[in-house]
N, CA, C and O of each residue as an XYZ file, in Angstrom:
764
protein
N       0.816     -1.168     -0.214
C      -0.137     -0.089     -0.551
C       0.849      1.441      0.236
O       1.458      1.586      1.296
N       0.538      2.419     -1.054
C       1.226      3.416     -1.263
C       0.997      5.061     -0.530
O      -0.093      5.540     -0.844
N       1.667      5.764      0.178
C       1.441      6.399      1.081
C      -0.078      7.249      0.840
O      -0.668      7.803      1.768
N      -0.445      7.234     -0.218
C      -1.668      8.352     -0.460
C      -3.052      7.199     -0.233
O      -4.077      7.558      0.346
N      -2.931      6.283     -0.598
C      -3.226      4.610      0.195
C      -3.618      4.898      1.205
O      -4.715      5.395      1.462
N      -2.418      4.510      2.212
C      -2.670      4.903      3.482
C      -3.324      6.340      3.721
O      -4.502      6.158      4.026
N      -3.109      7.266      3.706
C      -3.458      8.444      3.861
C      -5.245      8.289      3.769
O      -6.040      8.559      4.669
N      -5.505      7.856      2.613
C      -7.225      7.533      2.229
C      -7.678      6.689      3.384
O      -8.681      6.986      4.033
N      -6.828      5.480      3.676
C      -7.362      4.357      4.487
C      -7.608      5.083      5.781
O      -8.671      4.893      6.371
N      -6.617      5.975      6.307
C      -6.869      6.292      7.997
C      -7.732      7.470      7.961
O      -8.042      7.910      9.069
N      -8.273      8.191      6.749
C      -9.117      8.777      7.033
C     -10.840      8.589      6.345
O     -11.761      9.388      6.178
N     -10.650      6.958      6.050
C     -12.005      6.359      5.867
C     -12.693      6.872      4.808
O     -13.921      6.879      4.726
N     -11.902      7.321      3.958
C     -12.770      8.078      2.733
C     -13.301      7.202      1.613
O     -14.125      7.594      0.786
N     -12.637      5.683      1.655
C     -13.484      4.849      0.326
C     -14.511      3.961      1.178
O     -14.234      2.944      1.814
N     -16.187      4.791      0.998
C     -16.730      3.986      1.262
C     -17.428      3.592      0.486
O     -17.893      4.118     -0.525
N     -17.598      2.225      1.098
C     -18.873      1.071      0.150
C     -20.233      1.115      0.422
O     -20.531      1.577      1.524
N     -20.984      0.810     -0.187
C     -22.430      0.247      0.167
C     -23.309      0.554     -1.582
O     -23.042     -0.107     -2.585
N     -24.273      1.618     -1.534
C     -24.952      1.771     -2.769
C     -24.948      3.011     -3.161
O     -25.783      3.574     -2.453
N     -24.421      3.874     -3.991
C     -24.371      5.461     -3.900
C     -25.457      6.157     -5.295
O     -25.468      5.475     -6.320
N     -26.243      7.350     -5.292
C     -26.358      7.938     -6.542
C     -24.988      8.940     -6.487
O     -24.596      9.616     -5.537
N     -24.536      8.831     -7.530
C     -23.276      9.963     -7.762
C     -23.652     11.243     -7.867
O     -24.711     11.282     -7.242
N     -23.388     12.486     -8.345
C     -23.585     13.576     -8.718
C     -24.172     13.995     -9.961
O     -24.871     14.970    -10.237
N     -23.545     12.637    -10.938
C     -23.722     12.485    -12.233
C     -25.337     12.006    -12.577
O     -25.961     12.173    -13.625
N     -25.800     11.311    -11.227
C     -26.853     10.695    -11.620
C     -27.130      9.250    -11.627
O     -28.156      8.660    -11.290
N     -25.493      8.583    -12.287
C     -25.311      7.312    -12.321
C     -25.069      6.874    -10.677
O     -24.632      7.650     -9.826
N     -25.436      5.525    -10.448
C     -24.956      4.377     -9.220
C     -23.884      3.388     -9.058
O     -23.505      2.655     -9.971
N     -23.428      3.390     -7.913
C     -22.250      2.947     -7.724
C     -22.013      2.219     -6.494
O     -22.608      2.566     -5.474
N     -20.996      0.994     -6.487
C     -20.751      0.540     -5.266
C     -19.835      0.710     -4.358
O     -19.619      0.079     -3.324
N     -19.208      1.788     -4.911
C     -18.225      2.693     -3.760
C     -18.276      4.559     -4.640
O     -18.507      5.082     -5.730
N     -17.875      4.913     -3.216
C     -17.999      6.488     -3.190
C     -16.436      6.944     -1.887
O     -16.128      6.896     -0.696
N     -15.968      7.321     -3.119
C     -14.540      8.996     -2.270
C     -15.242      9.711     -1.717
O     -16.087     10.422     -2.260
N     -14.954      9.627     -0.255
C     -15.530     10.959      0.298
C     -14.737     12.030      0.509
O     -15.168     12.758      1.404
N     -13.624     12.425     -0.047
C     -12.497     13.440     -0.216
C     -12.616     14.209      1.633
O     -11.879     14.232      2.619
N     -13.652     14.606      1.362
C     -13.771     15.396      2.621
C     -13.195     14.526      3.538
O     -12.024     14.725      3.217
N     -13.144     13.865      4.267
C     -13.061     12.869      4.735
C     -11.408     13.343      5.308
O     -11.040     13.875      6.355
N     -10.525     12.788      3.868
C      -9.018     13.928      4.074
C      -8.795     15.173      4.250
O      -7.872     15.398      5.033
N      -9.496     16.405      3.640
C      -9.279     16.893      3.682
C      -9.443     17.699      5.703
O      -8.753     18.692      5.931
N     -10.232     17.206      6.721
C     -10.323     17.232      7.696
C      -8.845     17.060      8.437
O      -8.635     17.413      9.598
N      -8.043     16.568      7.723
C      -6.787     16.696      8.346
C      -6.049     17.232      7.716
O      -5.673     16.984      6.570
N      -5.538     18.673      8.968
C      -4.140     19.786      7.420
C      -3.429     18.743      7.068
O      -3.601     18.299      5.933
N      -2.365     18.043      8.050
C      -0.766     17.282      7.576
C      -1.499     16.561      6.135
O      -1.240     17.146      5.083
N      -2.270     15.498      6.064
C      -2.432     14.845      4.873
C      -2.900     16.348      3.954
O      -2.182     16.680      3.011
N      -3.843     16.994      4.230
C      -4.251     17.385      2.815
C      -2.704     18.527      2.175
O      -2.401     18.800      1.013
N      -2.100     18.905      3.346
C      -0.926     19.664      2.834
C       0.606     18.630      2.106
O       1.574     19.168      1.569
N       0.498     17.659      2.225
C       1.187     16.560      1.887
C       0.652     16.045      0.732
O       1.603     15.649      0.057
N      -0.409     15.843      0.145
C      -0.943     15.264     -1.296
C      -0.874     16.848     -1.485
O       0.161     16.970     -2.141
N      -1.416     18.204     -1.272
C      -1.288     19.115     -2.182
C       0.111     19.306     -2.475
O       0.277     20.004     -3.474
N       1.078     18.940     -1.968
C       2.573     18.945     -1.786
C       3.118     18.411     -3.656
O       3.496     18.984     -4.677
N       2.803     16.811     -3.135
C       2.829     15.888     -4.051
C       1.884     16.373     -5.736
O       2.353     16.199     -6.861
N       1.366     16.602     -5.616
C       0.623     17.256     -6.713
C       1.106     18.548     -7.125
O       1.105     18.903     -8.304
N       1.594     19.380     -6.002
C       2.302     20.679     -7.380
C       3.373     20.149     -8.180
O       3.754     20.634     -9.245
N       3.900     18.993     -7.536
C       5.438     18.818     -7.802
C       5.337     18.801     -9.245
O       6.318     19.239     -9.845
N       3.812     18.158    -10.309
C       3.798     18.267    -11.697
C       3.573     19.770    -12.519
O       3.551     20.045    -13.719
N       3.409     20.655    -11.194
C       3.411     22.299    -11.649
C       3.917     22.983    -11.634
O       3.542     24.081    -12.046
N       5.546     22.664    -10.957
C       6.357     23.731    -10.129
C       6.904     24.315    -11.167
O       7.173     25.476    -10.859
N       7.354     23.946    -12.816
C       8.027     24.778    -13.287
C       7.044     25.386    -14.632
O       7.227     25.745    -15.795
N       5.602     25.209    -13.405
C       4.417     26.373    -14.847
C       4.171     27.589    -14.267
O       3.192     28.251    -14.613
N       4.930     27.963    -13.434
C       5.151     29.930    -13.113
C       3.153     29.731    -13.200
O       2.483     30.172    -14.134
N       2.828     29.305    -12.514
C       1.160     29.106    -11.810
C       1.138     30.396    -11.066
O       1.879     30.849    -10.194
N      -0.358     31.046    -11.902
C      -0.340     32.099    -10.983
C      -1.683     32.474    -10.071
O      -1.709     33.160     -9.050
N      -2.996     31.693    -10.873
C      -3.864     31.210     -9.347
C      -4.334     29.942     -9.804
O      -4.272     29.472    -10.940
N      -4.962     29.303     -8.435
C      -5.213     28.152     -8.619
C      -6.975     28.423     -8.430
O      -7.221     29.011     -7.377
N      -8.123     28.112     -9.214
C      -9.114     27.860     -9.140
C     -10.056     26.811     -8.571
O     -10.174     26.016     -9.503
N     -10.720     26.413     -7.658
C     -11.487     25.280     -7.739
C     -13.301     25.797     -7.397
O     -13.900     26.871     -7.354
N     -13.574     24.696     -7.254
C     -15.251     24.885     -6.972
C     -15.891     25.167     -5.841
O     -15.657     24.362     -4.939
N     -16.829     26.285     -5.507
C     -17.281     25.476     -4.221
C     -18.772     24.408     -3.764
O     -19.969     24.388     -4.052
N     -17.991     23.753     -3.054
C     -17.599     24.217     -1.662
C     -16.450     22.872     -1.772
O     -15.296     23.186     -1.481
N     -16.672     21.493     -2.147
C     -15.564     20.450     -1.988
C     -14.096     21.263     -2.098
O     -13.169     21.347     -1.293
N     -14.304     21.882     -3.579
C     -13.008     21.908     -4.404
C     -12.157     23.267     -3.473
O     -11.008     23.299     -3.913
N     -12.309     24.186     -2.544
C     -11.619     24.623     -1.586
C     -10.902     24.709     -0.933
O      -9.928     25.416     -1.193
N     -11.005     24.049      0.230
C      -9.638     23.580      0.425
C      -8.635     23.113     -0.132
O      -7.509     23.503      0.178
N      -8.842     22.208     -1.041
C      -7.788     21.509     -1.693
C      -7.401     22.363     -2.763
O      -6.355     22.129     -3.370
N      -8.008     23.169     -3.013
C      -7.589     24.509     -4.219
C      -6.806     25.365     -2.832
O      -6.031     26.225     -3.249
N      -6.848     25.310     -1.828
C      -6.267     26.453     -1.555
C      -5.055     25.639     -1.009
O      -4.163     26.439     -0.724
N      -4.742     24.561     -0.796
C      -3.585     23.935     -0.298
C      -2.769     23.935     -1.860
O      -1.581     24.245     -1.952
N      -3.544     23.571     -2.948
C      -2.439     23.649     -3.960
C      -2.508     24.804     -4.395
O      -2.189     24.504     -5.546
N      -2.656     25.868     -4.439
C      -1.900     27.414     -4.340
C      -1.247     27.279     -3.635
O      -0.104     27.227     -4.090
N      -1.325     27.148     -2.366
C       0.382     27.170     -0.840
C       1.002     26.599     -1.777
O       1.796     27.228     -2.476
N       0.800     25.563     -1.921
C       2.295     24.801     -2.589
C       2.985     25.883     -3.613
O       4.050     26.403     -3.278
N       2.398     26.200     -4.802
C       2.553     26.573     -5.734
C       2.877     28.359     -5.302
O       3.369     29.245     -6.001
N       2.571     28.384     -4.443
C       3.018     30.265     -4.551
C       1.736     31.029     -4.831
O       1.795     32.198     -4.451
N       0.640     30.681     -5.375
C      -0.364     31.155     -6.268
C      -1.632     31.838     -5.212
O      -1.852     31.732     -4.006
N      -2.180     32.434     -6.121
C      -3.668     32.545     -5.721
C      -4.577     31.452     -5.235
O      -4.320     30.272     -5.477
N      -5.411     31.746     -4.699
C      -6.524     31.113     -4.326
C      -8.030     31.450     -5.011
O      -8.711     32.191     -4.301
N      -8.459     31.160     -5.874
C     -10.334     31.698     -5.674
C     -11.087     30.515     -5.836
O     -10.730     29.436     -6.310
N     -12.123     30.847     -5.400
C     -13.459     29.531     -5.955
C     -14.425     30.458     -7.120
O     -14.281     31.610     -7.528
N     -15.080     29.786     -7.322
C     -16.183     29.612     -8.224
C     -17.469     28.666     -8.007
O     -17.553     27.438     -7.964
N     -18.495     29.735     -7.877
C     -19.770     29.048     -6.924
C     -20.535     29.164     -8.194
O     -20.316     29.902     -9.154
N     -21.561     28.206     -7.990
C     -22.901     28.141     -8.514
C     -23.955     29.025     -8.705
O     -24.516     28.917     -7.615
N     -24.585     29.796     -9.320
C     -25.478     30.952     -9.061
C     -26.307     30.930    -10.828
O     -25.958     31.304    -11.948
N     -27.946     30.049    -10.037
C     -28.370     30.036    -11.568
C     -28.181     29.324    -11.998
O     -28.588     29.264    -13.158
N     -27.547     28.387    -11.545
C     -26.767     26.629    -12.361
C     -25.886     26.668    -12.778
O     -25.350     25.603    -13.085
N     -25.142     28.065    -13.064
C     -24.259     28.465    -13.908
C     -22.797     28.643    -12.806
O     -22.859     29.373    -11.817
N     -21.604     27.906    -13.146
C     -20.759     28.249    -12.456
C     -20.156     29.413    -12.555
O     -19.848     29.696    -13.713
N     -19.752     30.540    -11.394
C     -19.226     32.122    -12.076
C     -18.388     32.448    -10.706
O     -18.615     31.805     -9.681
N     -17.377     33.517    -10.757
C     -16.519     33.936     -9.897
C     -17.418     35.319     -9.485
O     -17.878     36.176    -10.239
N     -17.517     35.186     -7.585
C     -18.083     36.006     -7.065
C     -17.334     36.642     -5.671
O     -16.103     36.647     -5.713
N     -17.651     36.905     -5.064
C     -17.208     38.112     -3.728
C     -15.440     38.667     -4.687
O     -14.276     38.569     -4.296
N     -15.920     39.125     -5.772
C     -14.722     40.861     -6.196
C     -13.683     39.454     -6.809
O     -12.546     39.787     -7.143
N     -14.022     38.043     -6.945
C     -12.681     37.826     -7.486
C     -12.339     37.693     -8.723
O     -13.474     37.507     -9.160
N     -11.539     37.630     -9.826
C     -10.886     38.188    -11.118
C     -10.315     37.263    -11.539
O      -9.979     36.613    -10.549
N      -9.888     36.640    -12.663
C      -8.906     36.022    -13.547
C      -8.213     37.160    -14.466
O      -8.821     37.747    -15.360
N      -7.027     37.363    -14.168
C      -6.264     38.393    -15.406
C      -6.374     37.590    -16.646
O      -6.532     36.391    -16.876
N      -6.246     38.588    -17.321
C      -5.906     38.283    -19.177
C      -4.902     37.755    -19.042
O      -4.164     38.389    -18.287
N      -4.263     36.391    -19.616
C      -3.383     36.107    -19.458
C      -3.020     35.237    -18.306
O      -2.160     34.387    -18.539
N      -3.391     35.280    -17.413
C      -3.390     34.478    -16.169
C      -2.770     32.819    -16.282
O      -3.065     32.049    -17.196
N      -2.040     32.561    -15.362
C      -1.263     30.907    -15.713
C      -2.678     30.284    -14.837
O      -2.921     30.943    -13.826
N      -3.415     29.375    -15.040
C      -4.179     29.114    -14.329
C      -4.213     27.452    -13.663
O      -3.569     26.622    -14.304
N      -4.737     27.110    -12.761
C      -4.661     25.758    -12.359
C      -6.302     25.431    -11.640
O      -6.788     26.009    -10.668
N      -6.928     24.326    -12.469
C      -7.929     23.853    -11.717
C      -7.586     22.731    -10.789
O      -6.748     21.847    -10.970
N      -8.522     22.950     -9.575
C      -8.436     22.073     -8.959
C      -9.663     21.355     -8.052
O     -10.270     22.237     -7.445
N     -10.021     20.469     -7.876
C     -11.285     19.653     -7.717
C     -10.910     18.372     -6.756
O     -10.108     17.521     -7.139
N     -11.588     18.305     -5.416
C     -11.255     17.348     -4.709
C     -11.395     15.702     -5.319
O     -10.695     14.805     -4.848
N     -12.349     15.471     -6.371
C     -12.605     14.497     -7.423
C     -13.534     14.617     -8.302
O     -14.630     15.177     -8.271
N     -12.654     13.681     -9.566
C     -13.803     13.650    -10.209
C     -14.693     12.184    -10.662
O     -14.311     11.015    -10.596
N     -15.503     12.528    -10.956
C     -16.117     10.861    -12.103
C     -16.269     11.064    -13.850
O     -15.972     10.337    -14.798
N     -16.769     12.174    -13.758
C     -17.549     12.456    -15.316
C     -16.621     13.872    -15.438
O     -16.369     14.223    -16.591
N     -16.126     14.662    -14.399
C     -15.863     15.803    -14.813
C     -16.390     16.866    -15.208
O     -15.932     17.880    -15.735
N     -17.584     16.487    -14.853
C     -18.694     18.109    -15.091
C     -18.429     19.112    -14.829
O     -18.480     20.097    -15.566
N     -17.920     19.036    -13.159
C     -17.725     20.710    -12.184
C     -16.234     20.975    -13.442
O     -16.368     21.837    -14.311
N     -15.105     20.253    -13.375
C     -13.987     20.478    -13.953
C     -14.423     21.139    -15.377
O     -13.845     22.195    -15.635
N     -15.238     20.729    -16.208
C     -15.475     21.242    -17.596
C     -16.340     22.986    -17.885
O     -16.337     23.881    -18.731
N     -16.920     22.700    -16.711
C     -17.784     23.891    -16.158
C     -16.454     25.253    -15.934
O     -16.087     26.160    -16.682
N     -16.050     24.851    -14.623
C     -14.495     25.509    -14.651
C     -13.542     25.853    -15.514
O     -12.707     26.750    -15.396
N     -13.676     25.227    -16.240
C     -12.745     25.159    -17.286
C     -12.972     26.516    -18.281
O     -12.247     27.492    -18.470
N     -14.576     26.072    -18.948
C     -14.869     26.742    -19.445
C     -14.665     28.363    -18.829
O     -14.127     29.333    -19.363
N     -15.457     28.196    -17.216
C     -14.995     30.064    -17.132
C     -14.031     30.742    -16.946
O     -13.893     31.953    -16.774
N     -12.775     29.223    -17.015
C     -11.818     30.474    -16.571
C     -11.038     30.838    -18.419
O     -10.191     31.712    -18.603
N     -11.610     29.918    -19.557
C     -11.322     30.712    -20.989
C     -12.500     31.588    -21.370
O     -12.840     31.794    -22.535
N     -13.209     32.183    -20.088
C     -13.944     33.470    -20.883
C     -13.471     34.811    -20.214
O     -14.041     35.896    -20.098
N     -12.033     34.295    -19.750
C     -11.103     35.076    -18.728
C      -9.777     35.238    -19.902
O      -8.883     36.084    -19.932
N      -9.960     34.457    -20.525
C      -8.559     34.296    -21.623
C      -7.497     34.423    -21.065
O      -6.458     34.996    -21.389
N      -7.899     33.663    -19.897
C      -6.194     32.823    -18.957
C      -5.632     31.939    -19.761
O      -6.145     31.672    -20.847
N      -4.454     31.342    -19.318
C      -3.680     30.307    -20.169
C      -4.262     29.210    -18.582
O      -4.173     29.372    -17.365
N      -4.863     28.089    -19.509
C      -5.095     26.705    -18.343
C      -4.032     26.082    -18.289
O      -3.643     25.552    -19.330
N      -3.418     25.981    -17.349
C      -2.057     24.820    -17.032
C      -2.383     23.852    -16.870
O      -1.794     23.085    -17.631
N      -3.405     23.129    -15.933
C      -3.766     21.461    -15.573
C      -5.209     21.567    -14.725
O      -6.080     22.345    -14.335
N      -4.888     20.545    -14.742
C      -6.131     20.106    -13.189
C      -5.366     19.299    -12.247
O      -4.561     18.373    -12.353
N      -5.904     19.983    -11.255
C      -5.063     19.040    -10.194
C      -6.143     18.523     -9.335
O      -6.970     19.393     -9.064
N      -6.439     17.068     -8.698
C      -7.414     16.251     -8.156
C      -6.629     15.575     -7.134
O      -5.434     15.324     -7.285
N      -7.482     15.199     -5.804
C      -6.905     14.097     -5.168
C      -7.097     13.252     -5.590
O      -6.100     12.566     -5.814
N      -8.400     12.689     -5.991
C      -8.712     11.659     -6.006
C      -9.302     11.316     -7.959
O     -10.363     11.674     -8.470
N      -8.760     10.948     -8.267
C      -9.128     10.826    -10.106
C     -10.307      8.862    -10.248
O      -9.877      7.708    -10.258
N     -11.557      9.315    -10.315
C     -11.998      8.240    -10.322
C     -11.868      7.364    -11.571
O     -11.600      6.182    -11.352
N     -12.006      7.731    -12.786
C     -11.994      6.826    -13.795
C     -10.356      6.509    -13.527
O      -9.724      7.424    -14.053
N      -9.954      6.076    -13.245
C      -8.273      5.220    -13.177
C      -7.820      5.680    -14.609
O      -7.467      5.067    -15.617
N      -7.995      7.200    -14.245
C      -7.128      7.803    -15.360
C      -7.319      7.394    -16.725
O      -6.414      7.084    -17.499
N      -8.881      7.414    -17.043
C     -10.087      7.094    -18.393
C     -10.377      8.654    -19.075
O     -10.761      8.846    -20.228
N     -10.154      9.465    -18.283
C     -10.481     11.221    -18.252
C      -9.336     11.917    -19.325
O      -8.114     12.006    -19.445
N     -10.738     12.397    -20.096
C      -9.482     13.092    -20.565
C     -10.127     14.150    -20.981
O     -11.013     14.215    -21.833
N      -9.322     15.551    -19.913
C      -9.915     16.703    -20.239
C      -9.316     17.947    -21.191
O      -9.846     19.055    -21.272
N      -8.189     17.563    -21.843
C      -7.867     18.243    -23.141
C      -6.583     19.326    -22.438
O      -6.163     20.320    -23.030
N      -6.096     18.864    -21.047
C      -4.654     19.651    -20.582
C      -4.892     18.475    -19.467
O      -5.760     17.704    -19.059
N      -3.142     18.970    -19.191
C      -3.186     18.000    -17.861
C      -3.644     18.146    -17.168
O      -4.215     19.186    -16.837
N      -3.589     17.160    -16.647
C      -4.157     16.175    -15.321
C      -3.351     15.264    -14.366
O      -2.930     14.130    -14.595
N      -3.209     16.143    -13.041
C      -2.722     15.632    -12.259
C      -3.571     15.242    -10.680
O      -3.928     16.098     -9.871
N      -3.817     13.286    -10.481
C      -3.906     13.119     -9.330
C      -3.112     12.714     -8.299
O      -1.959     12.297     -8.397
N      -3.937     12.886     -7.040
C      -2.774     12.363     -5.921
C      -3.053     10.895     -5.961
O      -2.116     10.187     -5.590
N      -4.320     10.203     -6.393
C      -4.793      9.077     -6.884
C      -5.346      8.861     -7.840
O      -6.167      9.645     -8.316
N      -5.014      7.679     -8.389
C      -5.759      7.467     -9.234
C      -7.044      6.106     -8.601
O      -6.869      5.773     -7.428
N      -8.165      5.442     -9.323
C      -8.592      4.446     -8.886
C     -10.219      4.753     -9.760
O     -11.043      5.666     -9.709
N     -10.107      3.392    -10.574
C     -11.725      3.319    -11.800
C     -12.490      3.113    -10.649
O     -12.293      2.065    -10.034
N     -13.492      4.061    -10.153
C     -14.904      3.039     -9.572
C     -16.282      2.991    -10.481
O     -16.888      3.994    -10.857
N     -16.640      1.673    -10.750
C     -17.795      1.282    -11.889
C     -19.074      2.321    -11.853
O     -19.416      2.708    -10.736
N     -19.520      2.613    -12.553
C     -20.743      3.178    -12.443
C     -21.904      2.958    -13.282
O     -21.788      3.034    -14.505
N     -22.832      2.737    -12.822
C     -23.690      2.483    -13.971
C     -25.328      3.312    -14.304
O     -25.653      3.865    -13.254
N     -26.005      3.462    -14.996
C     -27.127      3.360    -15.113
C     -27.966      3.557    -14.476
O     -28.375      2.400    -14.570
N     -28.810      4.094    -13.725
C     -30.072      3.924    -12.938
C     -30.466      2.636    -13.010
O     -30.547      1.716    -12.196
N     -30.805      2.832    -14.731
C     -32.070      1.370    -14.940
C     -31.125     -0.503    -15.130
O     -31.661     -1.612    -15.130
N     -29.574     -0.131    -15.271
C     -28.984     -0.833    -15.552
C     -28.431     -1.411    -14.065
O     -27.960     -2.547    -14.020
N     -28.515     -0.502    -12.741
C     -27.830     -0.606    -11.527
C     -28.012     -2.257    -10.824
O     -29.087     -2.649    -10.369
N     -27.055     -2.890    -10.841
C     -26.978     -4.344    -10.191
C     -28.102     -4.288     -8.701
O     -29.062     -4.945     -8.297
N     -27.404     -3.242     -8.291
C     -27.354     -3.066     -6.667
C     -29.130     -2.455     -6.446
O     -29.719     -2.712     -5.395
N     -29.738     -1.739     -7.446
C     -31.113     -1.320     -7.429
C     -32.004     -2.540     -7.752
O     -33.190     -2.599     -7.428
N     -31.279     -3.592     -8.474
C     -31.899     -5.209     -8.784
C     -31.815     -5.809     -7.658
O     -32.731     -6.614     -7.491
N     -31.007     -5.729     -6.735
C     -31.252     -6.321     -5.695
C     -32.245     -5.641     -4.443
O     -32.747     -6.260     -3.505
N     -32.337     -4.446     -4.686
C     -32.991     -3.631     -4.010
C     -32.543     -3.097     -2.733
O     -33.024     -2.567     -1.732
N     -31.436     -3.457     -3.188
C     -30.298     -2.780     -1.829
C     -30.574     -1.658     -1.882
O     -30.633     -1.188     -3.018
N     -30.885     -0.662     -0.625
C     -31.168      1.283     -0.721
C     -30.141      2.109     -0.935
O     -29.030      1.741     -0.554
N     -30.252      3.047     -1.411
C     -29.461      4.238     -2.114
C     -29.079      4.999     -1.058
O     -29.801      5.173     -0.076
N     -27.699      5.595     -1.223
C     -27.379      6.930     -0.258
C     -27.179      8.128     -1.247
O     -27.413      7.913     -2.436
N     -26.749      9.430     -0.837
C     -26.386     10.003     -2.078
C     -25.452     11.233     -1.372
O     -25.648     12.421     -1.116
N     -24.652     10.557     -1.252
C     -23.428     11.313     -0.778
C     -23.065     12.923     -1.846
O     -23.702     13.360     -2.804
N     -22.036     13.368     -1.298
C     -21.985     14.398     -1.581
C     -22.298     15.561     -1.145
O     -22.989     15.782     -0.151
N     -21.534     16.801     -2.266
C     -22.728     17.722     -1.886
C     -23.451     18.606     -2.616
O     -23.748     19.755     -2.288
N     -23.858     17.755     -4.102
C     -24.438     18.904     -4.880
C     -25.435     18.040     -5.094
O     -25.275     16.824     -4.992
N     -26.706     18.675     -5.455
C     -28.009     18.497     -5.680
C     -27.878     17.459     -7.130
O     -27.125     17.847     -8.023
N     -28.526     16.341     -7.282
C     -28.421     16.099     -8.517
C     -29.757     16.282     -9.450
O     -30.758     16.679     -8.855
N     -29.843     16.084    -10.554
C     -31.271     15.695    -11.525
C     -32.030     14.674    -11.826
O     -33.040     14.526    -12.513
N     -31.271     13.901    -11.099
C     -31.396     12.367    -11.627
C     -31.932     11.970    -10.143
O     -31.650     12.401     -9.025
N     -32.734     11.068    -10.562
C     -33.190     10.182     -8.920
C     -33.103      8.593     -8.969
O     -33.375      7.929     -7.969
């Protein structure tokens, strides 16, 4: 077991059961990265590990989606000596509020705690593009696709694993009558 796996295990971040993901898909495992983020020493260690891959990129800003990515984004920014900002969902769309701005040509890393479908990260990438900034890449604690996600940019994960998911109508856990749990912080449009 490597160091990152030990941290995830100590934090009890990998959950087993029947879960409804933000994407609307179902699965038997869920990675609750917020449980890792409660330990500042682990968050700092993982952020430094990921930041090593961006060390020569002269990153100006790390942007994260509220709420799950804020702590992670802050730690990655700190490791890169960059500014840390976050985007919030307003009227269903990610936007900058609270006086945050991305200067033209700023070098930006998008930070998220975890991704499965990449929906939120893609929204943040599109937001960065509207400011004529340079997207340097994406940093996550956990890539739940096992490295299969193509974001058309550099993507660095502290840990990568494949978590199998199913369309609700194809879910074997539903067919077995196992009750479903909706973890996470974002409301889904599918039930």
